[in-house]
Amino acid sequence: MTLITKAEDEPMSACNTGADLLVQSILREGTDVVFGYPGGAVLPLYDALYRQKVRHILTRHEQGAIHAAEGYARISGKPGIVIATSGPGATNLVTGLMDAYTDSLPVVVFTGQVTRAVINTDAFQEADVIGITASATKHNFQVRDVQDLPQMVHEAFYIAATGRPGPVLVDLPKDICKAQPDPQAEEPAIHLRGYHIPGEVSEAQIRNLAGAIEKSVRPVLLAGAGVQHAMASERLRAFAQSQQIPVVSTLLGLGSFPASHPLFLGMGGMHGTYTANMAISECDLLINVGSRFDDRLTGNLTRFAPGAKIAHIDIDPSEIGKNVPVDYPVVGDANAALGKLEKAMIPCKDRRDWLARLSAYTRKHPQHYDDTAGDETIPPQLLIERICHYAGPDAIVTTDVGQHQMWAAQYYRFERPNHLASSGGLGTMGFGFPAAIGAQVAEPGKQVIAIVGDGGFQMTLEELAVVRELNLPVKIIILNNHALGMVRQWQEAFYGQRYSHSRSSFQPDFVRLAESYGIDGRRIGKKADIDPALDAAMQTPGPVLIDCHVRQMANVYPMVPPGKGLQEMTGV
Amino acid sequence: MKRNIIAIVTTNSGVLGRIGNLLSRAQLDVDGLTMQKLPGKGMSDISMLIDTDDAHKVDHFIKQMDRFVDVISVADMT
Ligand SMILES: Cc1ncc(C[n+]2csc(CCOP(=O)(O)OP(=O)(O)O)c2C)c(N)n1
Ligand SMILES: [Mg+2]
């Protein structure tokens, strides 16, 4: 055993190894940063990183690395890159891979693997990463020949970033990284016979949809993450305005249409606004742009948009008709499709009655919260409103998962696209804080705010070390309700107030925790504390953590109870 | 009802794993499955016999299969 180890890790002097070729191939893709964590199987790769000028950020857990890469990808639009070692390093990435897959984020992951000769012998730190991650990646592959590296890296980036984006994993046996490749003259090319990206948007599909829009008296646009991925916000706004069509957003669509625009109705779905959900329920044409009709958005499908024709613009044909039968499919990129719709010059109908009906709903049932508990406690919704006020319209927000995420979605006003990173489809606790690190790396000059819960923050708080080490000015705001609030809320509403394991009997002193990392920490618990604390935090050039004690029993409303239709909201 | 699904894929072991995962996730019963290398070009064909009355499920399964980077084409030949 000792002998083998010696032979495997004998001092290396060569600098044209497979690992060097890999690093050069990664740099060729225009990469400026990688997030990673070393280990035995990636020692040759880390040796190459030592030789070559690549910005590598050492997170404190592989999950932190991949969520940071997701945050980076979400905000920059460029692939986030992750390196992890074999076995436990790779398996620690699985949650992040699934998260990126569900929310269509371009991420390229390089995992170490044991030497080819011992694959499938239960070697030390061997895991069948290709098998384990097959269902959590857009594509994955193992490099079997060092000469293939440049092309495989090029294809990995291409697959991750084109069409419907997603995570791609490249598994690297250690001996491949140590091999000496022959010099290659040719630039790597794409040879992917089975990979189809939708081409031009079909004129016929656009014509059909244009005809439906022309006839529609009560249309609604539903803006999803696809609008942001396609950088189609400008076109969406122009189109909505020219046609006088109101806009509902999904969680991941927030920011793709300005919150302050008079045609904006808010988020739809389980915790959406009353008006947004009634608009979907009463429209005669629902135009879904780049969302996948997730069950949190649709509620009970049999009661979803009952009188409406459904149009669905999506770059992924497998999404069209998956959950909701579609009358007007349009396969393609949201920006291209909206561009063609614009060119179709659809005469604009008079939709004042419809818009007036919707405004009346908003007047009658505005978004509101209980603010009657006095000044000695903080309503979480008020806190979000104040964060929004102090952060300004160009701040980037990341959230974790739970009640605080929904309050952020409801009460933060997202005016600009690509300014929010939140785990939507998978609902991954622990996402928010490392995603903020990635966002801050992508946009060093912008204010980045992580809105997290006391539960989820404890899943990835080891990354405080990164924030301190790099002096990233992330503002961490914990909505501390001493509870796994969203679980507690469901237990209150649907499980007879039996609060099984959802209220914290112990929690750390988050302020002293921050201080132990050399980060400014501060605790607030009264209304009057909010403004001074936020003001001071936003003025601080470095990282700050604010532990905000909020009402434990506050609930997220309104709500479409599980199994009900969007028309059946409670707490409006 | 028995459905015959035919696919052309790039020859590698990963694609079979993905298809297997997808069949299990889609809760589709497989009556028969063969994979055969085609002469030349690094392609194989896969033929599957699936027993289901749920047309929507099969349709969605085919679209999901078509998303795989290694699936060149796939169709229901029933
Ligand atoms: C990794 C993971 N485990 C469990 C859950 C289930 N879950 C959803 S919300 C929630 C509570 C989150 O508590 P906290 O972070 O304090 O946020 P709050 O709801 O209190 O705002 C839980 C446990 C999840 N979404 N993700
Ligand atoms: Mg909590």
XYZ file of C-alpha atoms and ligand atoms in Angstrom:
677
model
C 0.000 0.000 0.000
C 2.739 2.440 1.015
C 4.621 1.521 -2.089
C 1.697 2.265 -4.339
C 1.099 5.585 -2.665
C 4.728 6.514 -3.149
C 4.665 5.588 -6.777
C 1.410 7.490 -7.277
C 2.549 10.691 -5.702
C 6.211 10.761 -6.545
C 7.515 14.300 -6.980
C 6.489 15.707 -10.313
C 8.486 18.218 -12.221
C 6.819 18.105 -15.584
C 4.475 20.930 -16.358
C 2.814 19.519 -19.408
C 0.657 16.950 -17.698
C -2.966 16.159 -18.357
C -3.788 18.422 -15.432
C -1.982 21.339 -17.065
C -3.794 20.663 -20.292
C -7.043 20.641 -18.346
C -6.288 23.975 -16.709
C -5.355 25.484 -20.076
C -8.570 24.129 -21.536
C -10.589 25.672 -18.705
C -8.826 29.012 -19.190
C -9.584 28.883 -22.906
C -13.294 29.072 -22.021
C -12.795 32.569 -20.601
C -12.934 31.464 -17.014
C -11.954 33.932 -14.319
C -12.608 31.920 -11.176
C -13.097 28.369 -9.911
C -14.536 27.242 -6.589
C -13.075 24.099 -5.151
C -11.729 21.839 -2.471
C -8.665 19.604 -2.843
C -8.044 15.959 -2.045
C -5.983 12.955 -3.044
C -7.449 12.305 -6.461
C -7.097 15.939 -7.561
C -3.566 16.500 -6.241
C -2.158 16.608 -9.780
C -4.828 19.128 -10.706
C -4.078 21.303 -7.686
C -0.413 21.065 -8.597
C -1.259 22.460 -12.017
C -3.340 25.197 -10.393
C -0.261 26.055 -8.339
C 1.760 26.455 -11.526
C -0.797 28.341 -13.559
C -2.532 31.602 -12.847
C -6.095 30.656 -12.092
C -8.179 32.317 -9.427
C -9.257 29.498 -7.144
C -11.528 30.096 -4.168
C -11.211 27.519 -1.437
C -14.609 27.066 0.152
C -14.953 25.157 3.415
C -17.247 22.438 2.092
C -17.908 21.164 -1.425
C -21.577 22.078 -1.070
C -20.438 25.656 -0.452
C -18.364 25.511 -3.631
C -21.203 24.410 -5.869
C -23.781 26.808 -4.420
C -21.225 29.602 -4.837
C -20.774 28.518 -8.455
C -24.551 28.571 -8.898
C -24.784 32.071 -7.440
C -21.969 33.153 -9.731
C -23.719 31.631 -12.757
C -27.111 33.058 -11.860
C -25.802 36.616 -11.559
C -23.104 36.666 -14.258
C -24.799 34.444 -16.838
C -21.457 32.630 -17.240
C -20.830 29.030 -16.186
C -19.763 28.551 -12.582
C -16.850 26.134 -12.186
C -16.249 23.658 -9.382
C -13.421 21.260 -8.562
C -13.750 18.492 -5.984
C -11.911 15.339 -5.145
C -13.175 11.799 -5.707
C -15.503 9.894 -3.375
C -16.742 12.143 -0.551
C -15.728 15.327 -2.368
C -17.856 14.339 -5.340
C -20.804 13.058 -3.322
C -20.887 16.333 -1.372
C -21.757 18.008 -4.676
C -24.874 16.007 -5.424
C -27.366 18.412 -3.809
C -25.858 21.366 -5.645
C -25.888 19.512 -8.958
C -29.560 18.665 -8.548
C -30.284 22.244 -7.553
C -28.519 23.599 -10.638
C -30.256 21.049 -12.840
C -33.709 21.914 -11.516
C -33.145 25.659 -11.853
C -31.277 25.428 -15.198
C -27.996 26.964 -14.084
C -24.836 26.520 -16.155
C -22.268 24.870 -13.906
C -19.240 22.814 -14.939
C -17.915 20.438 -12.314
C -14.603 18.572 -12.359
C -14.344 15.654 -9.969
C -11.279 13.599 -9.264
C -11.536 9.867 -9.731
C -9.281 7.007 -8.740
C -6.729 5.757 -11.245
C -8.271 3.892 -14.182
C -6.577 0.637 -13.237
C -8.452 0.459 -9.916
C -11.849 1.816 -10.957
C -14.562 -0.619 -9.888
C -12.419 -2.271 -7.206
C -13.780 -0.242 -4.271
C -10.509 1.642 -4.176
C -9.885 4.247 -1.487
C -12.264 7.198 -2.047
C -13.803 5.627 -5.094
C -17.427 6.413 -5.865
C -19.402 5.740 -9.020
C -19.828 9.447 -9.652
C -21.052 9.018 -13.208
C -23.791 6.691 -11.963
C -24.639 8.764 -8.899
C -24.896 12.059 -10.789
C -26.531 10.824 -13.991
C -29.971 11.963 -12.846
C -28.667 15.251 -11.456
C -26.768 16.544 -14.470
C -27.601 17.692 -17.956
C -24.662 15.566 -19.019
C -21.690 13.848 -17.442
C -18.711 11.907 -18.671
C -15.457 10.366 -17.617
C -12.251 11.173 -19.437
C -10.657 7.960 -20.661
C -7.833 9.346 -22.797
C -5.710 12.360 -21.986
C -5.783 13.457 -25.635
C -9.549 13.935 -25.348
C -9.287 16.492 -22.536
C -9.404 19.743 -24.551
C -12.376 18.616 -26.577
C -14.253 17.235 -23.586
C -13.756 20.429 -21.601
C -14.902 22.488 -24.553
C -17.982 20.328 -24.985
C -18.726 20.433 -21.255
C -18.846 24.235 -21.285
C -20.832 24.244 -24.499
C -23.469 21.863 -23.160
C -23.709 23.670 -19.813
C -24.286 27.092 -21.334
C -26.341 26.499 -24.481
C -29.992 25.612 -24.996
C -31.570 25.137 -21.605
C -28.547 25.628 -19.347
C -27.606 23.031 -16.753
C -24.801 21.350 -14.848
C -22.212 19.175 -16.591
C -19.803 16.946 -14.677
C -16.422 15.761 -15.932
C -14.898 12.873 -13.994
C -11.086 12.786 -14.118
C -9.177 9.613 -13.250
C -5.981 10.564 -11.462
C -3.696 8.912 -13.985
C -5.247 10.977 -16.776
C -4.246 14.118 -14.923
C -0.708 12.804 -14.542
C -0.287 11.530 -18.098
C 1.872 13.411 -20.579
C -0.276 14.381 -23.525
C 1.108 14.767 -27.011
C 1.062 18.325 -28.233
C -2.146 19.136 -30.075
C -2.211 21.460 -33.000
C -5.921 21.677 -33.502
C -8.366 23.820 -31.578
C -11.011 21.668 -29.927
C -14.275 21.438 -31.821
C -17.779 20.345 -30.907
C -18.733 16.836 -31.994
C -22.085 16.186 -30.398
C -24.345 14.355 -32.783
C -27.108 13.884 -30.249
C -27.189 17.376 -28.779
C -29.894 19.485 -30.345
C -30.441 23.126 -29.541
C -33.693 24.514 -30.920
C -32.946 26.613 -33.975
C -34.979 29.484 -35.378
C -38.361 29.990 -33.792
C -41.028 28.704 -36.162
C -42.913 31.402 -38.048
C -46.055 29.302 -38.021
C -45.985 28.946 -34.242
C -45.514 32.694 -33.865
C -48.340 33.399 -36.313
C -50.722 31.175 -34.373
C -49.811 32.794 -31.097
C -50.046 36.289 -32.585
C -53.536 35.458 -33.818
C -54.546 34.300 -30.351
C -53.155 37.456 -28.744
C -55.016 39.625 -31.212
C -58.299 37.985 -30.238
C -57.666 37.882 -26.520
C -59.625 40.216 -24.277
C -58.059 39.096 -21.021
C -54.469 37.945 -21.642
C -51.772 37.463 -19.008
C -48.036 36.990 -19.396
C -46.293 34.621 -17.009
C -42.585 35.433 -16.771
C -40.272 32.658 -15.639
C -36.553 32.104 -15.220
C -36.262 31.573 -18.972
C -36.774 35.305 -19.506
C -33.693 35.991 -17.424
C -31.592 33.212 -18.957
C -32.433 34.552 -22.417
C -31.770 38.174 -21.378
C -35.244 38.937 -22.663
C -36.417 41.419 -20.025
C -36.245 44.437 -22.311
C -38.303 42.715 -24.970
C -40.780 41.432 -22.432
C -41.342 44.925 -21.129
C -41.712 46.416 -24.599
C -44.120 43.678 -25.608
C -46.259 43.835 -22.471
C -46.452 47.595 -22.791
C -47.310 47.689 -26.474
C -50.011 45.050 -26.031
C -51.187 46.216 -22.615
C -50.837 42.740 -21.165
C -50.371 42.411 -17.406
C -47.457 40.342 -16.135
C -47.277 37.715 -13.392
C -43.873 36.403 -12.337
C -42.736 33.079 -10.977
C -40.310 33.004 -8.050
C -37.331 32.624 -10.372
C -38.760 35.166 -12.794
C -38.686 37.978 -10.231
C -36.789 40.929 -11.643
C -37.439 39.996 -15.253
C -40.233 42.587 -15.195
C -39.904 45.668 -12.982
C -41.861 45.389 -9.743
C -42.834 49.061 -9.965
C -44.331 48.771 -13.466
C -48.087 49.401 -13.518
C -48.646 46.188 -15.503
C -46.889 44.047 -12.878
C -49.234 41.948 -10.758
C -46.641 40.282 -8.520
C -45.627 36.681 -8.044
C -48.151 33.947 -8.755
C -48.654 30.592 -7.062
C -48.847 29.235 -3.547
C -47.709 32.453 -1.865
C -48.383 34.775 -4.764
C -50.533 37.874 -4.728
C -54.300 37.575 -4.866
C -54.366 39.632 -8.047
C -51.736 37.514 -9.809
C -53.590 34.315 -9.027
C -56.966 35.741 -10.003
C -55.472 37.025 -13.243
C -54.310 33.492 -14.057
C -57.677 32.102 -13.024
C -59.773 34.552 -15.031
C -57.665 35.183 -18.114
C -58.683 33.961 -21.553
C -55.081 33.580 -22.735
C -52.099 32.682 -20.551
C -48.746 33.262 -22.211
C -46.058 31.420 -20.311
C -42.597 32.698 -21.197
C -39.861 30.434 -19.894
C -41.417 28.826 -16.869
C -42.201 25.154 -16.399
C -45.639 25.255 -14.740
C -44.223 24.028 -11.448
C -46.829 22.738 -8.987
C -46.025 25.569 -6.551
C -47.101 27.935 -9.320
C -50.135 26.136 -10.697
C -51.839 24.784 -7.587
C -54.436 22.146 -8.406
C -54.063 21.527 -12.131
C -57.718 20.737 -12.711
C -58.605 24.254 -11.584
C -55.686 25.993 -13.280
C -56.562 28.805 -15.694
C -59.904 27.099 -16.368
C -61.196 29.349 -19.139
C -57.917 30.086 -20.820
C -56.070 29.058 -23.908
C -52.490 28.313 -22.973
C -49.421 29.483 -24.840
C -46.006 28.247 -23.802
C -42.689 29.619 -25.026
C -39.841 27.359 -23.911
C -36.413 26.418 -25.210
C -36.890 22.883 -23.909
C -39.537 21.041 -25.944
C -39.925 18.445 -23.192
C -41.431 21.116 -20.943
C -44.229 21.937 -23.355
C -47.349 19.996 -22.492
C -45.682 18.291 -19.519
C -48.025 19.552 -16.798
C -50.539 21.686 -18.651
C -51.976 20.978 -22.122
C -50.782 23.711 -24.466
C -52.775 25.296 -27.298
C -49.999 27.485 -28.675
C -46.527 25.975 -28.298
C -43.486 28.015 -29.264
C -40.172 26.186 -29.062
C -37.233 28.504 -28.727
C -35.331 31.138 -26.864
C -37.553 33.673 -25.093
C -35.726 36.659 -26.532
C -35.986 35.378 -30.084
C -39.651 34.479 -29.664
C -40.574 37.853 -28.173
C -38.593 39.538 -30.938
C -40.661 37.732 -33.556
C -43.896 38.548 -31.765
C -42.910 42.195 -31.772
C -42.313 42.021 -35.529
C -45.730 40.415 -36.021
C -47.203 43.864 -35.318
C -50.277 42.603 -33.538
C -52.902 45.340 -33.358
C -53.447 46.252 -29.722
C -56.890 45.559 -28.312
C -58.541 47.783 -25.798
C -57.876 45.958 -22.544
C -58.864 48.682 -20.122
C -61.749 46.683 -18.641
C -59.479 43.750 -17.863
C -56.778 45.949 -16.346
C -59.409 47.808 -14.324
C -60.786 44.544 -13.005
C -57.308 43.514 -11.870
C -56.597 46.892 -10.242
C -59.828 46.551 -8.335
C -58.620 43.202 -6.984
C -55.396 44.804 -5.817
C -57.281 47.648 -4.135
C -59.589 45.196 -2.412
C -56.935 42.628 -1.475
C -53.541 44.294 -1.341
C -50.589 42.353 -0.005
C -50.627 43.013 3.738
C -49.272 41.693 6.988
C -50.029 41.729 10.659
C -48.283 44.670 12.267
C -50.232 44.770 15.504
C -47.798 43.069 17.853
C -46.254 46.362 18.945
C -42.853 47.933 18.685
C -40.996 45.418 20.796
C -41.004 42.813 18.039
C -40.095 42.832 14.358
C -42.586 41.732 11.706
C -40.398 39.860 9.207
C -42.225 41.426 6.264
C -41.400 44.921 7.501
C -37.771 43.907 7.801
C -37.723 42.838 4.142
C -39.276 46.150 3.085
C -36.592 48.043 4.980
C -33.793 45.899 3.522
C -35.129 46.739 0.081
C -35.186 50.422 0.986
C -31.603 50.525 2.228
C -30.135 48.214 -0.402
C -31.294 50.209 -3.413
C -32.446 48.957 -6.813
C -29.076 47.645 -7.966
C -28.413 45.383 -5.004
C -28.225 41.641 -5.539
C -30.250 39.456 -3.216
C -29.843 35.789 -2.486
C -32.220 33.862 -0.267
C -32.253 30.569 1.477
C -35.380 28.411 1.635
C -38.364 28.793 3.903
C -40.637 31.534 5.164
C -37.988 34.229 4.804
C -37.601 33.277 1.133
C -41.316 33.771 0.508
C -41.371 37.074 2.408
C -38.392 38.222 0.356
C -40.266 37.249 -2.813
C -43.392 39.090 -1.648
C -41.983 42.235 -0.061
C -38.668 42.899 -1.770
C -39.209 44.846 -4.984
C -37.042 43.389 -7.702
C -36.640 45.997 -10.419
C -33.859 44.463 -12.504
C -33.172 41.097 -14.077
C -30.443 38.787 -12.769
C -30.401 40.391 -9.337
C -31.916 37.488 -7.403
C -30.511 34.044 -6.694
C -32.829 31.670 -4.887
C -33.263 27.928 -4.890
C -36.627 27.511 -6.596
C -37.270 24.044 -7.932
C -35.329 21.985 -5.411
C -35.827 24.296 -2.432
C -32.362 23.636 -1.056
C -31.737 24.893 2.464
C -28.138 26.027 2.746
C -28.122 27.587 -0.733
C -28.504 31.262 0.128
C -25.292 32.159 1.894
C -22.748 30.452 -0.396
C -24.734 31.692 -3.406
C -24.152 35.215 -2.099
C -20.412 34.524 -2.101
C -20.605 33.519 -5.760
C -22.739 36.557 -6.565
C -20.281 38.885 -4.859
C -17.377 37.309 -6.762
C -19.307 37.862 -9.994
C -20.158 41.456 -9.109
C -17.480 42.753 -6.737
C -18.765 46.314 -6.908
C -22.385 45.636 -6.049
C -24.145 45.361 -2.738
C -24.910 41.683 -2.155
C -27.372 40.689 0.530
C -27.995 37.149 1.744
C -31.423 36.836 3.328
C -31.341 33.571 5.237
C -33.234 31.691 7.936
C -31.748 30.607 11.237
C -32.163 26.985 10.151
C -30.739 27.049 6.632
C -27.863 29.337 7.547
C -26.618 26.662 9.923
C -26.332 24.240 7.011
C -23.556 26.168 5.211
C -22.286 28.760 7.680
C -18.765 27.348 7.501
C -18.378 29.605 4.476
C -18.081 32.590 6.822
C -14.370 31.847 6.599
C -14.389 32.604 2.867
C -16.195 35.884 3.329
C -13.628 36.970 5.906
C -10.607 35.636 4.087
C -11.505 37.430 0.849
C -13.103 40.359 2.655
C -16.227 39.967 0.529
C -18.657 42.686 1.635
C -21.660 40.343 1.757
C -24.398 41.437 4.153
C -25.868 38.413 5.890
C -29.298 39.027 7.308
C -30.733 36.208 9.380
C -34.503 36.263 9.790
C -34.268 34.494 13.091
C -37.606 33.103 14.196
C -36.028 30.404 16.343
C -37.799 27.912 14.150
C -37.819 25.944 10.957
C -40.527 28.421 10.237
C -42.016 27.010 7.071
C -42.285 23.577 8.656
C -43.777 25.097 11.796
C -46.324 27.002 9.686
C -47.491 23.804 7.966
C -47.710 22.038 11.294
C -49.820 24.910 12.604
C -52.117 24.897 9.605
C -52.353 21.229 8.653
C -51.047 19.130 11.564
C -53.080 20.402 14.514
C -50.336 22.681 15.856
C -48.189 19.697 16.739
C -44.812 21.373 16.405
C -42.752 18.278 15.885
C -39.044 19.224 15.840
C -39.591 22.610 14.229
C -38.891 25.001 17.077
C -35.305 25.476 18.173
C -34.579 24.672 21.763
C -30.967 25.596 21.130
C -29.245 27.879 18.728
C -25.794 29.389 18.636
C -25.073 33.007 19.419
C -24.847 34.114 15.797
C -23.220 37.428 16.696
C -20.382 35.819 18.586
C -20.127 33.218 15.854
C -19.599 35.983 13.276
C -17.113 37.680 15.568
C -15.151 34.473 15.939
C -14.627 34.664 12.175
C -13.640 38.325 12.472
C -16.928 39.512 10.981
C -19.011 42.381 12.373
C -22.075 40.955 14.038
C -25.082 42.634 15.506
C -28.399 41.532 16.959
C -31.692 43.375 16.672
C -35.133 42.592 18.029
C -37.191 45.789 18.085
C -38.726 47.813 15.318
C -36.675 50.860 16.202
C -33.461 48.869 15.738
C -34.124 48.038 12.093
C -33.204 51.241 10.302
C -30.001 52.086 12.192
C -28.737 48.513 11.869
C -29.415 48.294 8.130
C -28.092 51.757 7.470
C -24.856 50.983 9.308
C -24.490 47.601 7.596
C -24.891 49.031 4.096
C -22.256 51.681 4.881
C -19.764 49.086 6.121
C -17.215 48.199 3.453
C -16.691 44.618 4.680
C -18.991 41.733 5.561
C -21.652 42.161 8.234
C -24.024 39.706 9.874
C -27.273 40.922 11.414
C -29.152 38.454 13.561
C -32.720 39.771 13.398
C -35.032 38.276 15.953
C -38.477 38.283 14.395
C -41.866 37.036 15.527
C -41.731 33.264 15.776
C -45.407 32.778 14.981
C -45.578 34.995 11.883
C -46.937 33.122 8.867
C -46.613 33.536 5.129
C -49.914 34.656 3.621
C -51.845 34.649 1.450
C -51.662 30.987 0.636
C -53.119 28.483 -1.770
C -53.534 25.454 0.502
C -52.097 22.236 -0.920
C -54.525 20.567 -3.322
C -56.516 23.759 -3.906
C -56.789 25.898 -6.999
C -55.288 29.371 -7.326
C -58.786 30.835 -6.869
C -58.966 29.382 -3.369
C -56.403 31.472 -1.526
C -56.666 31.854 2.216
C -55.483 34.817 4.250
C -56.042 37.320 1.446
C -50.651 -1.502 -24.802
C -47.168 -2.447 -26.005
C -45.094 0.333 -27.455
C -41.962 -0.067 -29.473
C -39.489 2.737 -28.965
C -36.432 2.936 -31.153
C -33.453 5.179 -30.523
C -30.140 5.850 -32.189
C -27.462 6.776 -29.666
C -23.759 7.437 -29.591
C -22.085 4.257 -28.422
C -21.156 4.536 -24.770
C -22.150 2.953 -21.509
C -23.346 6.174 -19.872
C -26.362 6.512 -22.129
C -27.713 3.123 -21.156
C -27.445 4.114 -17.496
C -29.362 7.309 -18.111
C -32.094 5.522 -20.016
C -32.347 2.929 -17.244
C -32.680 5.665 -14.605
C -35.337 7.409 -16.645
C -37.375 4.242 -17.163
C -37.380 3.643 -13.447
C -38.224 7.269 -12.623
C -41.057 7.238 -15.154
C -42.301 3.979 -13.619
C -42.448 2.337 -16.999
C -42.389 -1.446 -17.259
C -39.946 -2.781 -19.792
C -40.907 -5.917 -21.665
C -37.777 -5.989 -23.764
C -34.600 -4.005 -24.322
C -31.759 -4.471 -26.767
C -28.777 -2.355 -27.689
C -26.776 -3.114 -30.778
C -23.721 -1.466 -32.224
C -24.221 -0.192 -35.755
C -21.487 -0.770 -38.298
C -18.959 2.119 -38.517
C -19.479 5.520 -36.964
C -19.691 4.857 -33.169
C -23.468 4.639 -33.072
C -25.789 2.050 -31.607
C -29.453 1.427 -31.840
C -31.658 0.743 -28.886
C -35.005 -0.924 -29.123
C -37.405 -0.955 -26.187
C -40.716 -2.622 -25.694
C -42.746 -0.816 -23.075
C -46.099 -1.867 -21.701
C -48.356 1.055 -20.780
C -51.702 2.615 -21.629
C -50.583 6.071 -20.650
C -49.819 7.820 -23.926
C -48.890 11.086 -22.227
C -46.332 9.301 -20.088
C -44.690 7.678 -23.089
C -44.712 10.931 -24.992
C -43.005 12.713 -22.104
C -40.530 9.856 -21.703
C -39.543 10.153 -25.357
C -39.061 13.911 -25.065
C -36.945 13.444 -21.964
C -34.882 10.797 -23.707
C -34.385 13.112 -26.634
C -32.805 15.626 -24.250
C -29.938 13.261 -23.516
C -26.789 14.475 -25.192
C -26.023 10.954 -26.406
C -29.429 10.315 -27.945
C -29.316 11.190 -31.621
C -32.917 10.341 -32.365
C -35.778 8.571 -30.689
C -39.292 7.706 -31.837
C -42.313 5.648 -30.955
C -42.564 3.115 -33.794
C -45.721 1.430 -32.528
C -31.920 20.586 2.745
C -33.336 20.764 3.166
N -33.831 20.084 4.215
C -35.112 20.274 4.604
C -35.934 21.126 3.942
C -37.387 21.303 4.367
N -37.626 22.683 4.810
C -38.177 23.603 4.002
S -38.292 25.107 4.719
C -37.661 24.531 6.159
C -37.477 25.436 7.329
C -36.372 26.409 7.125
O -36.096 27.039 8.358
P -35.285 28.384 8.371
O -34.040 28.250 7.586
O -35.120 28.844 9.779
O -36.225 29.380 7.562
P -37.689 29.934 7.979
O -38.699 29.072 7.311
O -37.781 29.860 9.477
O -37.698 31.323 7.467
C -37.365 23.172 6.057
C -36.806 22.356 7.146
C -35.383 21.794 2.825
N -36.112 22.631 2.081
N -34.095 21.623 2.483
Mg -36.249 30.056 10.902
